[in-house]
Protein backbone atom coordinates (compact mmCIF):
# COMPACT_ATOMS: atom_id res chain seq x y z
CA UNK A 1 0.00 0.00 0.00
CA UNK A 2 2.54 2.22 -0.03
CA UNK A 3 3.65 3.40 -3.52
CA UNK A 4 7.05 3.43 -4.96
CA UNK A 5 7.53 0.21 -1.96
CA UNK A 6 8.65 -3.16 -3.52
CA UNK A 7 7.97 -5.98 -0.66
CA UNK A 8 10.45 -8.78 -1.31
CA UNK A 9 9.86 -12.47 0.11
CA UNK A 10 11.41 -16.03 -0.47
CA UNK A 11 10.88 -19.37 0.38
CA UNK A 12 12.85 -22.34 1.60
CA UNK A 13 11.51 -25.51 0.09
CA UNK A 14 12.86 -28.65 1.98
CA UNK A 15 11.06 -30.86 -0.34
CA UNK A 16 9.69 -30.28 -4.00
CA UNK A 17 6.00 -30.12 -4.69
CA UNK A 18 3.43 -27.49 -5.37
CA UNK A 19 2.38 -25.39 -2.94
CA UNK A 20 -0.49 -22.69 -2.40
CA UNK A 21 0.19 -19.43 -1.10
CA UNK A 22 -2.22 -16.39 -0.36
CA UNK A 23 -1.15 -12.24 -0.25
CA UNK A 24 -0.42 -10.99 3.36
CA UNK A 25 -0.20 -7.45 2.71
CA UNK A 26 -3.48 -5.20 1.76
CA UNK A 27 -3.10 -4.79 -2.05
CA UNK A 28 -5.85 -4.21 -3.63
CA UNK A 29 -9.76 -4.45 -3.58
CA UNK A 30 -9.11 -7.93 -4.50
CA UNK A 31 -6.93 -9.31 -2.26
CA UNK A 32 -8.51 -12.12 -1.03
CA UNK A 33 -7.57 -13.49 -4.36
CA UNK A 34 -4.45 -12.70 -4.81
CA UNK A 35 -3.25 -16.17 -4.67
CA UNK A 36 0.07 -17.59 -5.77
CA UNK A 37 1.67 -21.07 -6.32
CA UNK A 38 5.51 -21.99 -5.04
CA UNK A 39 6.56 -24.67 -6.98
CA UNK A 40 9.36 -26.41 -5.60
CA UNK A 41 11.87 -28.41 -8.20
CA UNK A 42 15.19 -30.10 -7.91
CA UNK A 43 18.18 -27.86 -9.66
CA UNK A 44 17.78 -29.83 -13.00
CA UNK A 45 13.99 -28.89 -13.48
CA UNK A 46 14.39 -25.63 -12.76
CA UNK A 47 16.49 -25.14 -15.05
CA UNK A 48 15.13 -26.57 -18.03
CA UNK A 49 11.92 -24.33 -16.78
CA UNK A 50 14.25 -21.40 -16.88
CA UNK A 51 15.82 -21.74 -20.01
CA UNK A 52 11.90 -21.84 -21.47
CA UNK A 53 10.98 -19.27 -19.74
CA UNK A 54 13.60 -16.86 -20.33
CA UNK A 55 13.61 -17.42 -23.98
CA UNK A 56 11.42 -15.59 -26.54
CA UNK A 57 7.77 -16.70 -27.58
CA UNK A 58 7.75 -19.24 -30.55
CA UNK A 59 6.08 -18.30 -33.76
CA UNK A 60 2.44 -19.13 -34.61
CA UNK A 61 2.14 -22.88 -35.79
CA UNK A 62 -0.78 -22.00 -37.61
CA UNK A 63 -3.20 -19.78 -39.51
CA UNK A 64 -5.29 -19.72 -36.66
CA UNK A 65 -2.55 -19.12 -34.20
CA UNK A 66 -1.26 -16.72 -37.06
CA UNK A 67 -4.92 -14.50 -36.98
CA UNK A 68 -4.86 -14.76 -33.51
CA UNK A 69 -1.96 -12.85 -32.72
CA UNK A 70 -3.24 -10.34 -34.90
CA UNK A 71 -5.87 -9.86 -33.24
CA UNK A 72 -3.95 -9.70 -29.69
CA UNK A 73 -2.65 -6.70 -31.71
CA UNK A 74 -5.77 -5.43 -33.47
CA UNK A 75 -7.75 -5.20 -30.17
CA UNK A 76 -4.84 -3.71 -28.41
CA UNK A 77 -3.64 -6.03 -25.82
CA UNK A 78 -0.34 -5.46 -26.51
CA UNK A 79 -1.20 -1.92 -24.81
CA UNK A 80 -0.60 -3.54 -21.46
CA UNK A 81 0.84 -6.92 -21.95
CA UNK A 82 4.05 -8.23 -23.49
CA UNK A 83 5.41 -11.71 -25.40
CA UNK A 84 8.78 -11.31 -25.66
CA UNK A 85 10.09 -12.03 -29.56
CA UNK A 86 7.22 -9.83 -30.56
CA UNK A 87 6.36 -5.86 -30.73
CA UNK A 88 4.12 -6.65 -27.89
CA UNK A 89 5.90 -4.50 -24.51
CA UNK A 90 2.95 -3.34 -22.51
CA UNK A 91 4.17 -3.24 -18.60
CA UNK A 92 0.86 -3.23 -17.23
CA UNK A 93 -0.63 -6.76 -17.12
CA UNK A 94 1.40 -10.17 -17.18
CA UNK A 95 3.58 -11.15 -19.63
CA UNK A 96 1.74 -13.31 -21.51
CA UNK A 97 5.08 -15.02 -22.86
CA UNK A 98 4.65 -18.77 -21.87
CA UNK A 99 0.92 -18.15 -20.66
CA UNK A 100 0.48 -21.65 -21.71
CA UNK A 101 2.73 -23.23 -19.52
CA UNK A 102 1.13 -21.82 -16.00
CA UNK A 103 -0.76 -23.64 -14.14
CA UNK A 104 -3.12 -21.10 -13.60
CA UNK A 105 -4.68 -17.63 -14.40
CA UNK A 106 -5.97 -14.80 -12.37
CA UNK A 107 -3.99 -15.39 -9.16
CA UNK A 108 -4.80 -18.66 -9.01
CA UNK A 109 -8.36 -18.20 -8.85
CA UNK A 110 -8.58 -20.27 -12.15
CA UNK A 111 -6.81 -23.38 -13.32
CA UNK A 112 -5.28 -22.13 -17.09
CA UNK A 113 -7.50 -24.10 -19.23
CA UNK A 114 -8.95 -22.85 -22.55
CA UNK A 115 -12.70 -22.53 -20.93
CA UNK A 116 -11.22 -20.43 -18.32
CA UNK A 117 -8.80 -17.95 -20.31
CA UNK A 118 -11.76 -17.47 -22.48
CA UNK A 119 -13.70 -16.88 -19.63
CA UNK A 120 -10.99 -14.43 -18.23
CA UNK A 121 -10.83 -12.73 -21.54
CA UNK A 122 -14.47 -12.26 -22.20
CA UNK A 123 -15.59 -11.13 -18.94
CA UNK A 124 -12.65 -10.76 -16.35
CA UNK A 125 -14.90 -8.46 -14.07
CA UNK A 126 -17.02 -11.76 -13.85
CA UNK A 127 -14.15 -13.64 -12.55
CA UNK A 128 -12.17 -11.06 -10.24
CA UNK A 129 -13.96 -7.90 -9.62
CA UNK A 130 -12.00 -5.07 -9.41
CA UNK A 131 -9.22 -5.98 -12.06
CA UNK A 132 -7.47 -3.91 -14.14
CA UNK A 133 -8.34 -5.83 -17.34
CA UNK A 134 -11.23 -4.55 -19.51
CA UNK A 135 -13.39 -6.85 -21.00
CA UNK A 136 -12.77 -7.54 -24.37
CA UNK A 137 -15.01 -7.41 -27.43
CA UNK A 138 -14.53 -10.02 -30.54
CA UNK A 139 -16.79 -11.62 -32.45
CA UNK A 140 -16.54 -15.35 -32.32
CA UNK A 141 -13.75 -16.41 -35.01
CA UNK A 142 -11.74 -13.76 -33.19
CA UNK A 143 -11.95 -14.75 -30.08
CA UNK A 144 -11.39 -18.40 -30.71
CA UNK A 145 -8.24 -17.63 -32.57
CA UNK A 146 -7.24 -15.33 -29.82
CA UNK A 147 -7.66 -18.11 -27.33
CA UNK A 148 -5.31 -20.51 -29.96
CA UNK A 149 -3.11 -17.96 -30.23
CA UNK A 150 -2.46 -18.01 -26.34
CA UNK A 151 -2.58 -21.52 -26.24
CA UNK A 152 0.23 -21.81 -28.21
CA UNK A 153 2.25 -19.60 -25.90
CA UNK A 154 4.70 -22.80 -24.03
């Protein structure tokens, strides 16, 4: 709550798994769920999950992956979001990189399947009141290629 304040924490994992976290400091109107996971991995996964996510987003594999990411464009969510490897740099939302790889969405309020990203896309009020995102407007084909498009994001 206080601005221009970064809070720093860590954790000490004495045996790997995945486990559930919640926000202890007032940080917004949601905050009860603000939610994270700490996923604890031996050196040699963490790694090879480092390497992929430190490297840039992979091309579209398709024409449907291919319209999507035009349309991440076209209806602006590059504005606030960024993949690395493309033109998208937006600071104000997640990096959508390797969206496809997370476990969840929304501070783990929703697992990251492609009912719920839609879900989070189309309505995100509906899901987390109080978010930042806006809801977005696409008619169907868009949307579905959107949803392909960020599917395709490992």
């Amino acid at each position: 709550m206080i601005p221009g304040r970064t809070n720093v924490s860590w954790f000490t994992a004495n045996e790997t798994g995945t486990f559930r976290g919640q926000c202890a400091e007032f940080c917004g109107t949601q905050h009860a769920l603000m939610s994270f996971l700490v996923i604890a991995q031996t050196p040699t996964q963490f790694q090879s999950w480092l390497d992929n996510q430190t490297s840039p987003a992979k091309p579209p594999q398709s024409l449907s992956e291919t319209n999507g990411q035009e349309t991440f464009f076209s209806a602006q969510c590059h504005q606030c979001h960024t993949i690395r490897g493309t033109e998208a740099v937006g600071q104000n939302g997640p990096d959508l990189t390797h969206i496809a790889s997370r476990l969840s969405i929304a501070a783990v309020t929703r697992e990251n399947n492609r009912s719920h990203l839609g879900g989070w896309i189309a309505n995100p009020q509906g899901i987390k009141p109080g978010a930042k995102m806006p809801q977005t407007q696409l008619n169907s084909t868009a949307f579905l290629e959107l949803l392909d498009y960020l599917q395709g994001l490992e």
